[in-house]
mmCIF file with all atom_site columns, N, CA, C and O in Angstrom:
data_model
loop_
_atom_site.group_PDB
_atom_site.id
_atom_site.type_symbol
_atom_site.label_atom_id
_atom_site.label_alt_id
_atom_site.label_comp_id
_atom_site.label_asym_id
_atom_site.label_entity_id
_atom_site.label_seq_id
_atom_site.pdbx_PDB_ins_code
_atom_site.Cartn_x
_atom_site.Cartn_y
_atom_site.Cartn_z
_atom_site.occupancy
_atom_site.B_iso_or_equiv
_atom_site.pdbx_formal_charge
_atom_site.auth_seq_id
_atom_site.auth_comp_id
_atom_site.auth_asym_id
_atom_site.auth_atom_id
_atom_site.pdbx_PDB_model_num
ATOM 1   N N  . UNK A 1 1  ? 0.814   -1.190 0.000   1.00 87.00 ? 22 UNK A N  1
ATOM 2   C CA . UNK A 1 1  ? 0.000   0.000  0.000   1.00 87.00 ? 22 UNK A CA 1
ATOM 3   C C  . UNK A 1 1  ? 0.866   1.266  0.000   1.00 87.00 ? 22 UNK A C  1
ATOM 4   O O  . UNK A 1 1  ? 0.531   2.235  -0.641  1.00 87.00 ? 22 UNK A O  1
ATOM 5   N N  . UNK A 1 2  ? 1.965   1.213  0.743   1.00 88.00 ? 23 UNK A N  1
ATOM 6   C CA . UNK A 1 2  ? 2.854   2.374  0.788   1.00 88.00 ? 23 UNK A CA 1
ATOM 7   C C  . UNK A 1 2  ? 3.491   2.617  -0.579  1.00 88.00 ? 23 UNK A C  1
ATOM 8   O O  . UNK A 1 2  ? 3.679   3.753  -0.984  1.00 88.00 ? 23 UNK A O  1
ATOM 9   N N  . UNK A 1 3  ? 3.813   1.527  -1.285  1.00 92.00 ? 24 UNK A N  1
ATOM 10  C CA . UNK A 1 3  ? 4.408   1.673  -2.608  1.00 92.00 ? 24 UNK A CA 1
ATOM 11  C C  . UNK A 1 3  ? 3.401   2.295  -3.571  1.00 92.00 ? 24 UNK A C  1
ATOM 12  O O  . UNK A 1 3  ? 3.760   3.163  -4.375  1.00 92.00 ? 24 UNK A O  1
ATOM 13  N N  . UNK A 1 4  ? 2.150   1.883  -3.473  1.00 94.00 ? 25 UNK A N  1
ATOM 14  C CA . UNK A 1 4  ? 1.109   2.448  -4.324  1.00 94.00 ? 25 UNK A CA 1
ATOM 15  C C  . UNK A 1 4  ? 0.959   3.938  -4.059  1.00 94.00 ? 25 UNK A C  1
ATOM 16  O O  . UNK A 1 4  ? 0.880   4.737  -4.989  1.00 94.00 ? 25 UNK A O  1
ATOM 17  N N  . UNK A 1 5  ? 0.942   4.314  -2.787  1.00 95.00 ? 26 UNK A N  1
ATOM 18  C CA . UNK A 1 5  ? 0.832   5.726  -2.427  1.00 95.00 ? 26 UNK A CA 1
ATOM 19  C C  . UNK A 1 5  ? 2.040   6.515  -2.956  1.00 95.00 ? 26 UNK A C  1
ATOM 20  O O  . UNK A 1 5  ? 1.899   7.620  -3.483  1.00 95.00 ? 26 UNK A O  1
ATOM 21  N N  . UNK A 1 6  ? 3.228   5.943  -2.828  1.00 94.00 ? 27 UNK A N  1
ATOM 22  C CA . UNK A 1 6  ? 4.442   6.608  -3.313  1.00 94.00 ? 27 UNK A CA 1
ATOM 23  C C  . UNK A 1 6  ? 4.400   6.759  -4.833  1.00 94.00 ? 27 UNK A C  1
ATOM 24  O O  . UNK A 1 6  ? 4.773   7.816  -5.369  1.00 94.00 ? 27 UNK A O  1
ATOM 25  N N  . UNK A 1 7  ? 3.920   5.726  -5.525  1.00 94.00 ? 28 UNK A N  1
ATOM 26  C CA . UNK A 1 7  ? 3.814   5.800  -6.983  1.00 94.00 ? 28 UNK A CA 1
ATOM 27  C C  . UNK A 1 7  ? 2.808   6.870  -7.415  1.00 94.00 ? 28 UNK A C  1
ATOM 28  O O  . UNK A 1 7  ? 3.058   7.623  -8.356  1.00 94.00 ? 28 UNK A O  1
ATOM 29  N N  . UNK A 1 8  ? 1.692   6.932  -6.715  1.00 96.00 ? 29 UNK A N  1
ATOM 30  C CA . UNK A 1 8  ? 0.679   7.947  -7.036  1.00 96.00 ? 29 UNK A CA 1
ATOM 31  C C  . UNK A 1 8  ? 1.225   9.341  -6.758  1.00 96.00 ? 29 UNK A C  1
ATOM 32  O O  . UNK A 1 8  ? 1.012   10.271 -7.553  1.00 96.00 ? 29 UNK A O  1
ATOM 33  N N  . UNK A 1 9  ? 1.926   9.514  -5.645  1.00 95.00 ? 30 UNK A N  1
ATOM 34  C CA . UNK A 1 9  ? 2.526   10.813 -5.328  1.00 95.00 ? 30 UNK A CA 1
ATOM 35  C C  . UNK A 1 9  ? 3.532   11.236 -6.388  1.00 95.00 ? 30 UNK A C  1
ATOM 36  O O  . UNK A 1 9  ? 3.562   12.404 -6.797  1.00 95.00 ? 30 UNK A O  1
ATOM 37  N N  . UNK A 1 10 ? 4.363   10.298 -6.844  1.00 96.00 ? 31 UNK A N  1
ATOM 38  C CA . UNK A 1 10 ? 5.330   10.612 -7.897  1.00 96.00 ? 31 UNK A CA 1
ATOM 39  C C  . UNK A 1 10 ? 4.617   10.998 -9.190  1.00 96.00 ? 31 UNK A C  1
ATOM 40  O O  . UNK A 1 10 ? 5.016   11.948 -9.868  1.00 96.00 ? 31 UNK A O  1
ATOM 41  N N  . UNK A 1 11 ? 3.564   10.260 -9.515  1.00 97.00 ? 32 UNK A N  1
ATOM 42  C CA . UNK A 1 11 ? 2.809   10.549 -10.740 1.00 97.00 ? 32 UNK A CA 1
ATOM 43  C C  . UNK A 1 11 ? 2.172   11.939 -10.658 1.00 97.00 ? 32 UNK A C  1
ATOM 44  O O  . UNK A 1 11 ? 2.220   12.712 -11.616 1.00 97.00 ? 32 UNK A O  1
ATOM 45  N N  . UNK A 1 12 ? 1.582   12.273 -9.501  1.00 96.00 ? 33 UNK A N  1
ATOM 46  C CA . UNK A 1 12 ? 0.962   13.583 -9.333  1.00 96.00 ? 33 UNK A CA 1
ATOM 47  C C  . UNK A 1 12 ? 2.001   14.703 -9.373  1.00 96.00 ? 33 UNK A C  1
ATOM 48  O O  . UNK A 1 12 ? 1.749   15.777 -9.937  1.00 96.00 ? 33 UNK A O  1
ATOM 49  N N  . UNK A 1 13 ? 3.171   14.466 -8.772  1.00 96.00 ? 34 UNK A N  1
ATOM 50  C CA . UNK A 1 13 ? 4.242   15.466 -8.820  1.00 96.00 ? 34 UNK A CA 1
ATOM 51  C C  . UNK A 1 13 ? 4.700   15.707 -10.260 1.00 96.00 ? 34 UNK A C  1
ATOM 52  O O  . UNK A 1 13 ? 4.898   16.853 -10.680 1.00 96.00 ? 34 UNK A O  1
ATOM 53  N N  . UNK A 1 14 ? 4.867   14.628 -11.011 1.00 97.00 ? 35 UNK A N  1
ATOM 54  C CA . UNK A 1 14 ? 5.275   14.742 -12.411 1.00 97.00 ? 35 UNK A CA 1
ATOM 55  C C  . UNK A 1 14 ? 4.205   15.480 -13.218 1.00 97.00 ? 35 UNK A C  1
ATOM 56  O O  . UNK A 1 14 ? 4.511   16.351 -14.034 1.00 97.00 ? 35 UNK A O  1
ATOM 57  N N  . UNK A 1 15 ? 2.952   15.160 -12.971 1.00 95.00 ? 36 UNK A N  1
ATOM 58  C CA . UNK A 1 15 ? 1.848   15.820 -13.651 1.00 95.00 ? 36 UNK A CA 1
ATOM 59  C C  . UNK A 1 15 ? 1.820   17.312 -13.328 1.00 95.00 ? 36 UNK A C  1
ATOM 60  O O  . UNK A 1 15 ? 1.639   18.152 -14.222 1.00 95.00 ? 36 UNK A O  1
ATOM 61  N N  . UNK A 1 16 ? 2.048   17.643 -12.069 1.00 96.00 ? 37 UNK A N  1
ATOM 62  C CA . UNK A 1 16 ? 2.065   19.042 -11.649 1.00 96.00 ? 37 UNK A CA 1
ATOM 63  C C  . UNK A 1 16 ? 3.227   19.801 -12.286 1.00 96.00 ? 37 UNK A C  1
ATOM 64  O O  . UNK A 1 16 ? 3.058   20.941 -12.735 1.00 96.00 ? 37 UNK A O  1
ATOM 65  N N  . UNK A 1 17 ? 4.398   19.171 -12.337 1.00 97.00 ? 38 UNK A N  1
ATOM 66  C CA . UNK A 1 17 ? 5.547   19.822 -12.978 1.00 97.00 ? 38 UNK A CA 1
ATOM 67  C C  . UNK A 1 17 ? 5.283   20.077 -14.457 1.00 97.00 ? 38 UNK A C  1
ATOM 68  O O  . UNK A 1 17 ? 5.610   21.140 -14.993 1.00 97.00 ? 38 UNK A O  1
ATOM 69  N N  . UNK A 1 18 ? 4.676   19.099 -15.129 1.00 96.00 ? 39 UNK A N  1
ATOM 70  C CA . UNK A 1 18 ? 4.358   19.271 -16.545 1.00 96.00 ? 39 UNK A CA 1
ATOM 71  C C  . UNK A 1 18 ? 3.347   20.399 -16.748 1.00 96.00 ? 39 UNK A C  1
ATOM 72  O O  . UNK A 1 18 ? 3.446   21.176 -17.694 1.00 96.00 ? 39 UNK A O  1
ATOM 73  N N  . UNK A 1 19 ? 2.349   20.471 -15.849 1.00 95.00 ? 40 UNK A N  1
ATOM 74  C CA . UNK A 1 19 ? 1.336   21.519 -15.957 1.00 95.00 ? 40 UNK A CA 1
ATOM 75  C C  . UNK A 1 19 ? 1.972   22.897 -15.757 1.00 95.00 ? 40 UNK A C  1
ATOM 76  O O  . UNK A 1 19 ? 1.684   23.835 -16.492 1.00 95.00 ? 40 UNK A O  1
ATOM 77  N N  . UNK A 1 20 ? 2.834   23.013 -14.757 1.00 96.00 ? 41 UNK A N  1
ATOM 78  C CA . UNK A 1 20 ? 3.489   24.294 -14.479 1.00 96.00 ? 41 UNK A CA 1
ATOM 79  C C  . UNK A 1 20 ? 4.444   24.698 -15.602 1.00 96.00 ? 41 UNK A C  1
ATOM 80  O O  . UNK A 1 20 ? 4.634   25.891 -15.855 1.00 96.00 ? 41 UNK A O  1
ATOM 81  N N  . UNK A 1 21 ? 5.034   23.732 -16.280 1.00 97.00 ? 42 UNK A N  1
ATOM 82  C CA . UNK A 1 21 ? 5.970   24.038 -17.362 1.00 97.00 ? 42 UNK A CA 1
ATOM 83  C C  . UNK A 1 21 ? 5.243   24.468 -18.629 1.00 97.00 ? 42 UNK A C  1
ATOM 84  O O  . UNK A 1 21 ? 5.845   25.089 -19.512 1.00 97.00 ? 42 UNK A O  1
ATOM 85  N N  . UNK A 1 22 ? 3.968   24.155 -18.711 1.00 96.00 ? 43 UNK A N  1
ATOM 86  C CA . UNK A 1 22 ? 3.179   24.478 -19.894 1.00 96.00 ? 43 UNK A CA 1
ATOM 87  C C  . UNK A 1 22 ? 2.876   25.984 -19.932 1.00 96.00 ? 43 UNK A C  1
ATOM 88  O O  . UNK A 1 22 ? 2.642   26.600 -18.890 1.00 96.00 ? 43 UNK A O  1
ATOM 89  N N  . UNK A 1 23 ? 2.877   26.589 -21.113 1.00 97.00 ? 44 UNK A N  1
ATOM 90  C CA . UNK A 1 23 ? 2.522   28.008 -21.203 1.00 97.00 ? 44 UNK A CA 1
ATOM 91  C C  . UNK A 1 23 ? 1.085   28.249 -20.720 1.00 97.00 ? 44 UNK A C  1
ATOM 92  O O  . UNK A 1 23 ? 0.215   27.392 -20.848 1.00 97.00 ? 44 UNK A O  1
ATOM 93  N N  . UNK A 1 24 ? 0.859   29.426 -20.168 1.00 96.00 ? 45 UNK A N  1
ATOM 94  C CA . UNK A 1 24 ? -0.458  29.768 -19.616 1.00 96.00 ? 45 UNK A CA 1
ATOM 95  C C  . UNK A 1 24 ? -1.535  29.704 -20.696 1.00 96.00 ? 45 UNK A C  1
ATOM 96  O O  . UNK A 1 24 ? -2.658  29.252 -20.436 1.00 96.00 ? 45 UNK A O  1
ATOM 97  N N  . UNK A 1 25 ? -1.203  30.112 -21.901 1.00 97.00 ? 46 UNK A N  1
ATOM 98  C CA . UNK A 1 25 ? -2.185  30.074 -22.989 1.00 97.00 ? 46 UNK A CA 1
ATOM 99  C C  . UNK A 1 25 ? -2.652  28.643 -23.245 1.00 97.00 ? 46 UNK A C  1
ATOM 100 O O  . UNK A 1 25 ? -3.840  28.385 -23.437 1.00 97.00 ? 46 UNK A O  1
ATOM 101 N N  . UNK A 1 26 ? -1.720  27.696 -23.223 1.00 97.00 ? 47 UNK A N  1
ATOM 102 C CA . UNK A 1 26 ? -2.068  26.286 -23.434 1.00 97.00 ? 47 UNK A CA 1
ATOM 103 C C  . UNK A 1 26 ? -2.878  25.748 -22.253 1.00 97.00 ? 47 UNK A C  1
ATOM 104 O O  . UNK A 1 26 ? -3.813  24.972 -22.444 1.00 97.00 ? 47 UNK A O  1
ATOM 105 N N  . UNK A 1 27 ? -2.543  26.170 -21.039 1.00 96.00 ? 48 UNK A N  1
ATOM 106 C CA . UNK A 1 27 ? -3.308  25.761 -19.861 1.00 96.00 ? 48 UNK A CA 1
ATOM 107 C C  . UNK A 1 27 ? -4.766  26.207 -19.987 1.00 96.00 ? 48 UNK A C  1
ATOM 108 O O  . UNK A 1 27 ? -5.687  25.433 -19.722 1.00 96.00 ? 48 UNK A O  1
ATOM 109 N N  . UNK A 1 28 ? -4.957  27.458 -20.377 1.00 97.00 ? 49 UNK A N  1
ATOM 110 C CA . UNK A 1 28 ? -6.322  27.977 -20.540 1.00 97.00 ? 49 UNK A CA 1
ATOM 111 C C  . UNK A 1 28 ? -7.074  27.225 -21.626 1.00 97.00 ? 49 UNK A C  1
ATOM 112 O O  . UNK A 1 28 ? -8.270  26.953 -21.489 1.00 97.00 ? 49 UNK A O  1
ATOM 113 N N  . UNK A 1 29 ? -6.375  26.894 -22.700 1.00 97.00 ? 50 UNK A N  1
ATOM 114 C CA . UNK A 1 29 ? -7.003  26.163 -23.795 1.00 97.00 ? 50 UNK A CA 1
ATOM 115 C C  . UNK A 1 29 ? -7.473  24.785 -23.324 1.00 97.00 ? 50 UNK A C  1
ATOM 116 O O  . UNK A 1 29 ? -8.595  24.368 -23.625 1.00 97.00 ? 50 UNK A O  1
ATOM 117 N N  . UNK A 1 30 ? -6.639  24.098 -22.576 1.00 97.00 ? 51 UNK A N  1
ATOM 118 C CA . UNK A 1 30 ? -7.000  22.773 -22.064 1.00 97.00 ? 51 UNK A CA 1
ATOM 119 C C  . UNK A 1 30 ? -8.184  22.877 -21.103 1.00 97.00 ? 51 UNK A C  1
ATOM 120 O O  . UNK A 1 30 ? -9.111  22.065 -21.150 1.00 97.00 ? 51 UNK A O  1
ATOM 121 N N  . UNK A 1 31 ? -8.155  23.891 -20.230 1.00 97.00 ? 52 UNK A N  1
ATOM 122 C CA . UNK A 1 31 ? -9.266  24.075 -19.295 1.00 97.00 ? 52 UNK A CA 1
ATOM 123 C C  . UNK A 1 31 ? -10.564 24.350 -20.056 1.00 97.00 ? 52 UNK A C  1
ATOM 124 O O  . UNK A 1 31 ? -11.629 23.829 -19.691 1.00 97.00 ? 52 UNK A O  1
ATOM 125 N N  . UNK A 1 32 ? -10.496 25.132 -21.114 1.00 98.00 ? 53 UNK A N  1
ATOM 126 C CA . UNK A 1 32 ? -11.697 25.408 -21.909 1.00 98.00 ? 53 UNK A CA 1
ATOM 127 C C  . UNK A 1 32 ? -12.210 24.145 -22.598 1.00 98.00 ? 53 UNK A C  1
ATOM 128 O O  . UNK A 1 32 ? -13.425 23.934 -22.696 1.00 98.00 ? 53 UNK A O  1
ATOM 129 N N  . UNK A 1 33 ? -11.311 23.286 -23.061 1.00 98.00 ? 54 UNK A N  1
ATOM 130 C CA . UNK A 1 33 ? -11.735 22.009 -23.659 1.00 98.00 ? 54 UNK A CA 1
ATOM 131 C C  . UNK A 1 33 ? -12.460 21.148 -22.635 1.00 98.00 ? 54 UNK A C  1
ATOM 132 O O  . UNK A 1 33 ? -13.522 20.584 -22.913 1.00 98.00 ? 54 UNK A O  1
ATOM 133 N N  . UNK A 1 34 ? -11.893 21.043 -21.433 1.00 98.00 ? 55 UNK A N  1
ATOM 134 C CA . UNK A 1 34 ? -12.540 20.256 -20.380 1.00 98.00 ? 55 UNK A CA 1
ATOM 135 C C  . UNK A 1 34 ? -13.899 20.845 -20.021 1.00 98.00 ? 55 UNK A C  1
ATOM 136 O O  . UNK A 1 34 ? -14.871 20.120 -19.813 1.00 98.00 ? 55 UNK A O  1
ATOM 137 N N  . UNK A 1 35 ? -13.986 22.176 -19.948 1.00 98.00 ? 56 UNK A N  1
ATOM 138 C CA . UNK A 1 35 ? -15.262 22.815 -19.627 1.00 98.00 ? 56 UNK A CA 1
ATOM 139 C C  . UNK A 1 35 ? -16.285 22.565 -20.726 1.00 98.00 ? 56 UNK A C  1
ATOM 140 O O  . UNK A 1 35 ? -17.456 22.305 -20.440 1.00 98.00 ? 56 UNK A O  1
ATOM 141 N N  . UNK A 1 36 ? -15.861 22.628 -21.988 1.00 98.00 ? 57 UNK A N  1
ATOM 142 C CA . UNK A 1 36 ? -16.784 22.384 -23.103 1.00 98.00 ? 57 UNK A CA 1
ATOM 143 C C  . UNK A 1 36 ? -17.317 20.950 -23.057 1.00 98.00 ? 57 UNK A C  1
ATOM 144 O O  . UNK A 1 36 ? -18.521 20.723 -23.248 1.00 98.00 ? 57 UNK A O  1
ATOM 145 N N  . UNK A 1 37 ? -16.451 19.995 -22.796 1.00 98.00 ? 58 UNK A N  1
ATOM 146 C CA . UNK A 1 37 ? -16.885 18.595 -22.690 1.00 98.00 ? 58 UNK A CA 1
ATOM 147 C C  . UNK A 1 37 ? -17.841 18.439 -21.517 1.00 98.00 ? 58 UNK A C  1
ATOM 148 O O  . UNK A 1 37 ? -18.886 17.783 -21.634 1.00 98.00 ? 58 UNK A O  1
ATOM 149 N N  . UNK A 1 38 ? -17.539 19.070 -20.381 1.00 98.00 ? 59 UNK A N  1
ATOM 150 C CA . UNK A 1 38 ? -18.409 19.011 -19.207 1.00 98.00 ? 59 UNK A CA 1
ATOM 151 C C  . UNK A 1 38 ? -19.780 19.618 -19.531 1.00 98.00 ? 59 UNK A C  1
ATOM 152 O O  . UNK A 1 38 ? -20.812 19.047 -19.170 1.00 98.00 ? 59 UNK A O  1
ATOM 153 N N  . UNK A 1 39 ? -19.792 20.749 -20.216 1.00 98.00 ? 60 UNK A N  1
ATOM 154 C CA . UNK A 1 39 ? -21.056 21.398 -20.563 1.00 98.00 ? 60 UNK A CA 1
ATOM 155 C C  . UNK A 1 39 ? -21.874 20.528 -21.520 1.00 98.00 ? 60 UNK A C  1
ATOM 156 O O  . UNK A 1 39 ? -23.099 20.408 -21.366 1.00 98.00 ? 60 UNK A O  1
ATOM 157 N N  . UNK A 1 40 ? -21.220 19.926 -22.501 1.00 98.00 ? 61 UNK A N  1
ATOM 158 C CA . UNK A 1 40 ? -21.937 19.054 -23.436 1.00 98.00 ? 61 UNK A CA 1
ATOM 159 C C  . UNK A 1 40 ? -22.509 17.826 -22.736 1.00 98.00 ? 61 UNK A C  1
ATOM 160 O O  . UNK A 1 40 ? -23.664 17.439 -22.991 1.00 98.00 ? 61 UNK A O  1
ATOM 161 N N  . UNK A 1 41 ? -21.735 17.210 -21.864 1.00 98.00 ? 62 UNK A N  1
ATOM 162 C CA . UNK A 1 41 ? -22.232 16.053 -21.117 1.00 98.00 ? 62 UNK A CA 1
ATOM 163 C C  . UNK A 1 41 ? -23.395 16.442 -20.210 1.00 98.00 ? 62 UNK A C  1
ATOM 164 O O  . UNK A 1 41 ? -24.387 15.715 -20.113 1.00 98.00 ? 62 UNK A O  1
ATOM 165 N N  . UNK A 1 42 ? -23.285 17.598 -19.565 1.00 98.00 ? 63 UNK A N  1
ATOM 166 C CA . UNK A 1 42 ? -24.368 18.064 -18.698 1.00 98.00 ? 63 UNK A CA 1
ATOM 167 C C  . UNK A 1 42 ? -25.632 18.312 -19.503 1.00 98.00 ? 63 UNK A C  1
ATOM 168 O O  . UNK A 1 42 ? -26.727 17.930 -19.082 1.00 98.00 ? 63 UNK A O  1
ATOM 169 N N  . UNK A 1 43 ? -25.492 18.941 -20.657 1.00 98.00 ? 64 UNK A N  1
ATOM 170 C CA . UNK A 1 43 ? -26.649 19.200 -21.502 1.00 98.00 ? 64 UNK A CA 1
ATOM 171 C C  . UNK A 1 43 ? -27.282 17.900 -21.979 1.00 98.00 ? 64 UNK A C  1
ATOM 172 O O  . UNK A 1 43 ? -28.518 17.772 -22.019 1.00 98.00 ? 64 UNK A O  1
ATOM 173 N N  . UNK A 1 44 ? -26.469 16.930 -22.318 1.00 97.00 ? 65 UNK A N  1
ATOM 174 C CA . UNK A 1 44 ? -26.995 15.636 -22.771 1.00 97.00 ? 65 UNK A CA 1
ATOM 175 C C  . UNK A 1 44 ? -27.755 14.935 -21.647 1.00 97.00 ? 65 UNK A C  1
ATOM 176 O O  . UNK A 1 44 ? -28.835 14.374 -21.874 1.00 97.00 ? 65 UNK A O  1
ATOM 177 N N  . UNK A 1 45 ? -27.231 14.984 -20.441 1.00 96.00 ? 66 UNK A N  1
ATOM 178 C CA . UNK A 1 45 ? -27.913 14.354 -19.305 1.00 96.00 ? 66 UNK A CA 1
ATOM 179 C C  . UNK A 1 45 ? -29.234 15.057 -19.016 1.00 96.00 ? 66 UNK A C  1
ATOM 180 O O  . UNK A 1 45 ? -30.261 14.411 -18.817 1.00 96.00 ? 66 UNK A O  1
ATOM 181 N N  . UNK A 1 46 ? -29.221 16.370 -19.012 1.00 96.00 ? 67 UNK A N  1
ATOM 182 C CA . UNK A 1 46 ? -30.457 17.130 -18.759 1.00 96.00 ? 67 UNK A CA 1
ATOM 183 C C  . UNK A 1 46 ? -31.485 16.833 -19.840 1.00 96.00 ? 67 UNK A C  1
ATOM 184 O O  . UNK A 1 46 ? -32.671 16.630 -19.559 1.00 96.00 ? 67 UNK A O  1
ATOM 185 N N  . UNK A 1 47 ? -31.053 16.781 -21.089 1.00 95.00 ? 68 UNK A N  1
ATOM 186 C CA . UNK A 1 47 ? -31.962 16.462 -22.193 1.00 95.00 ? 68 UNK A CA 1
ATOM 187 C C  . UNK A 1 47 ? -32.575 15.078 -22.009 1.00 95.00 ? 68 UNK A C  1
ATOM 188 O O  . UNK A 1 47 ? -33.785 14.898 -22.172 1.00 95.00 ? 68 UNK A O  1
ATOM 189 N N  . UNK A 1 48 ? -31.758 14.087 -21.661 1.00 93.00 ? 69 UNK A N  1
ATOM 190 C CA . UNK A 1 48 ? -32.263 12.727 -21.476 1.00 93.00 ? 69 UNK A CA 1
ATOM 191 C C  . UNK A 1 48 ? -33.218 12.628 -20.286 1.00 93.00 ? 69 UNK A C  1
ATOM 192 O O  . UNK A 1 48 ? -34.217 11.903 -20.355 1.00 93.00 ? 69 UNK A O  1
ATOM 193 N N  . UNK A 1 49 ? -32.937 13.346 -19.223 1.00 91.00 ? 70 UNK A N  1
ATOM 194 C CA . UNK A 1 49 ? -33.833 13.333 -18.068 1.00 91.00 ? 70 UNK A CA 1
ATOM 195 C C  . UNK A 1 49 ? -35.175 13.951 -18.439 1.00 91.00 ? 70 UNK A C  1
ATOM 196 O O  . UNK A 1 49 ? -36.233 13.406 -18.107 1.00 91.00 ? 70 UNK A O  1
ATOM 197 N N  . UNK A 1 50 ? -35.140 15.071 -19.138 1.00 90.00 ? 71 UNK A N  1
ATOM 198 C CA . UNK A 1 50 ? -36.389 15.714 -19.557 1.00 90.00 ? 71 UNK A CA 1
ATOM 199 C C  . UNK A 1 50 ? -37.165 14.827 -20.514 1.00 90.00 ? 71 UNK A C  1
ATOM 200 O O  . UNK A 1 50 ? -38.398 14.714 -20.413 1.00 90.00 ? 71 UNK A O  1
ATOM 201 N N  . UNK A 1 51 ? -36.487 14.194 -21.441 1.00 89.00 ? 72 UNK A N  1
ATOM 202 C CA . UNK A 1 51 ? -37.149 13.317 -22.399 1.00 89.00 ? 72 UNK A CA 1
ATOM 203 C C  . UNK A 1 51 ? -37.775 12.115 -21.695 1.00 89.00 ? 72 UNK A C  1
ATOM 204 O O  . UNK A 1 51 ? -38.909 11.736 -21.976 1.00 89.00 ? 72 UNK A O  1
ATOM 205 N N  . UNK A 1 52 ? -37.038 11.536 -20.752 1.00 87.00 ? 73 UNK A N  1
ATOM 206 C CA . UNK A 1 52 ? -37.573 10.393 -20.004 1.00 87.00 ? 73 UNK A CA 1
ATOM 207 C C  . UNK A 1 52 ? -38.780 10.800 -19.171 1.00 87.00 ? 73 UNK A C  1
ATOM 208 O O  . UNK A 1 52 ? -39.763 10.066 -19.089 1.00 87.00 ? 73 UNK A O  1
ATOM 209 N N  . UNK A 1 53 ? -38.708 11.960 -18.564 1.00 84.00 ? 74 UNK A N  1
ATOM 210 C CA . UNK A 1 53 ? -39.829 12.441 -17.758 1.00 84.00 ? 74 UNK A CA 1
ATOM 211 C C  . UNK A 1 53 ? -41.053 12.681 -18.639 1.00 84.00 ? 74 UNK A C  1
ATOM 212 O O  . UNK A 1 53 ? -42.180 12.368 -18.244 1.00 84.00 ? 74 UNK A O  1
ATOM 213 N N  . UNK A 1 54 ? -40.845 13.213 -19.813 1.00 83.00 ? 75 UNK A N  1
ATOM 214 C CA . UNK A 1 54 ? -41.968 13.463 -20.724 1.00 83.00 ? 75 UNK A CA 1
ATOM 215 C C  . UNK A 1 54 ? -42.580 12.148 -21.194 1.00 83.00 ? 75 UNK A C  1
ATOM 216 O O  . UNK A 1 54 ? -43.809 12.025 -21.295 1.00 83.00 ? 75 UNK A O  1
ATOM 217 N N  . UNK A 1 55 ? -41.760 11.154 -21.458 1.00 81.00 ? 76 UNK A N  1
ATOM 218 C CA . UNK A 1 55 ? -42.275 9.854  -21.901 1.00 81.00 ? 76 UNK A CA 1
ATOM 219 C C  . UNK A 1 55 ? -43.046 9.169  -20.763 1.00 81.00 ? 76 UNK A C  1
ATOM 220 O O  . UNK A 1 55 ? -44.100 8.588  -21.008 1.00 81.00 ? 76 UNK A O  1
ATOM 221 N N  . UNK A 1 56 ? -42.566 9.261  -19.556 1.00 76.00 ? 77 UNK A N  1
ATOM 222 C CA . UNK A 1 56 ? -43.246 8.633  -18.431 1.00 76.00 ? 77 UNK A CA 1
ATOM 223 C C  . UNK A 1 56 ? -44.555 9.351  -18.135 1.00 76.00 ? 77 UNK A C  1
ATOM 224 O O  . UNK A 1 56 ? -45.541 8.735  -17.742 1.00 76.00 ? 77 UNK A O  1
ATOM 225 N N  . UNK A 1 57 ? -44.597 10.649 -18.331 1.00 69.00 ? 78 UNK A N  1
ATOM 226 C CA . UNK A 1 57 ? -45.819 11.405 -18.097 1.00 69.00 ? 78 UNK A CA 1
ATOM 227 C C  . UNK A 1 57 ? -46.886 10.989 -19.110 1.00 69.00 ? 78 UNK A C  1
ATOM 228 O O  . UNK A 1 57 ? -48.051 10.890 -18.772 1.00 69.00 ? 78 UNK A O  1
ATOM 229 N N  . UNK A 1 58 ? -46.494 10.736 -20.351 1.00 59.00 ? 79 UNK A N  1
ATOM 230 C CA . UNK A 1 58 ? -47.442 10.309 -21.381 1.00 59.00 ? 79 UNK A CA 1
ATOM 231 C C  . UNK A 1 58 ? -48.067 8.966  -21.038 1.00 59.00 ? 79 UNK A C  1
ATOM 232 O O  . UNK A 1 58 ? -49.203 8.712  -21.380 1.00 59.00 ? 79 UNK A O  1
ATOM 233 N N  . UNK A 1 59 ? -47.329 8.116  -20.363 1.00 54.00 ? 80 UNK A N  1
ATOM 234 C CA . UNK A 1 59 ? -47.836 6.782  -20.014 1.00 54.00 ? 80 UNK A CA 1
ATOM 235 C C  . UNK A 1 59 ? -48.970 6.922  -18.999 1.00 54.00 ? 80 UNK A C  1
ATOM 236 O O  . UNK A 1 59 ? -49.937 6.191  -19.033 1.00 54.00 ? 80 UNK A O  1
ATOM 237 N N  . UNK A 1 60 ? -48.857 7.868  -18.069 1.00 54.00 ? 81 UNK A N  1
ATOM 238 C CA . UNK A 1 60 ? -49.838 8.002  -17.003 1.00 54.00 ? 81 UNK A CA 1
ATOM 239 C C  . UNK A 1 60 ? -51.095 8.737  -17.454 1.00 54.00 ? 81 UNK A C  1
ATOM 240 O O  . UNK A 1 60 ? -52.113 8.689  -16.777 1.00 54.00 ? 81 UNK A O  1
ATOM 241 N N  . UNK A 1 61 ? -51.056 9.415  -18.585 1.00 49.00 ? 82 UNK A N  1
ATOM 242 C CA . UNK A 1 61 ? -52.247 10.162 -19.022 1.00 49.00 ? 82 UNK A CA 1
ATOM 243 C C  . UNK A 1 61 ? -53.245 9.289  -19.715 1.00 49.00 ? 82 UNK A C  1
ATOM 244 O O  . UNK A 1 61 ? -53.140 8.339  -20.289 1.00 49.00 ? 82 UNK A O  1
#
């Protein structure tokens, strides 16, 4: 377990160093990509929930 924790810590440190070495413009671009994917997934989930609710409501009428 200690080795796993040490490996994860090393991986996170390496990831952090790579992130800090990256230009700020590239960091912002990556963050915007992640936000766009998050927004699209959220919209898809909301759409599916609304569609399912509408279909279930039709069954009860």
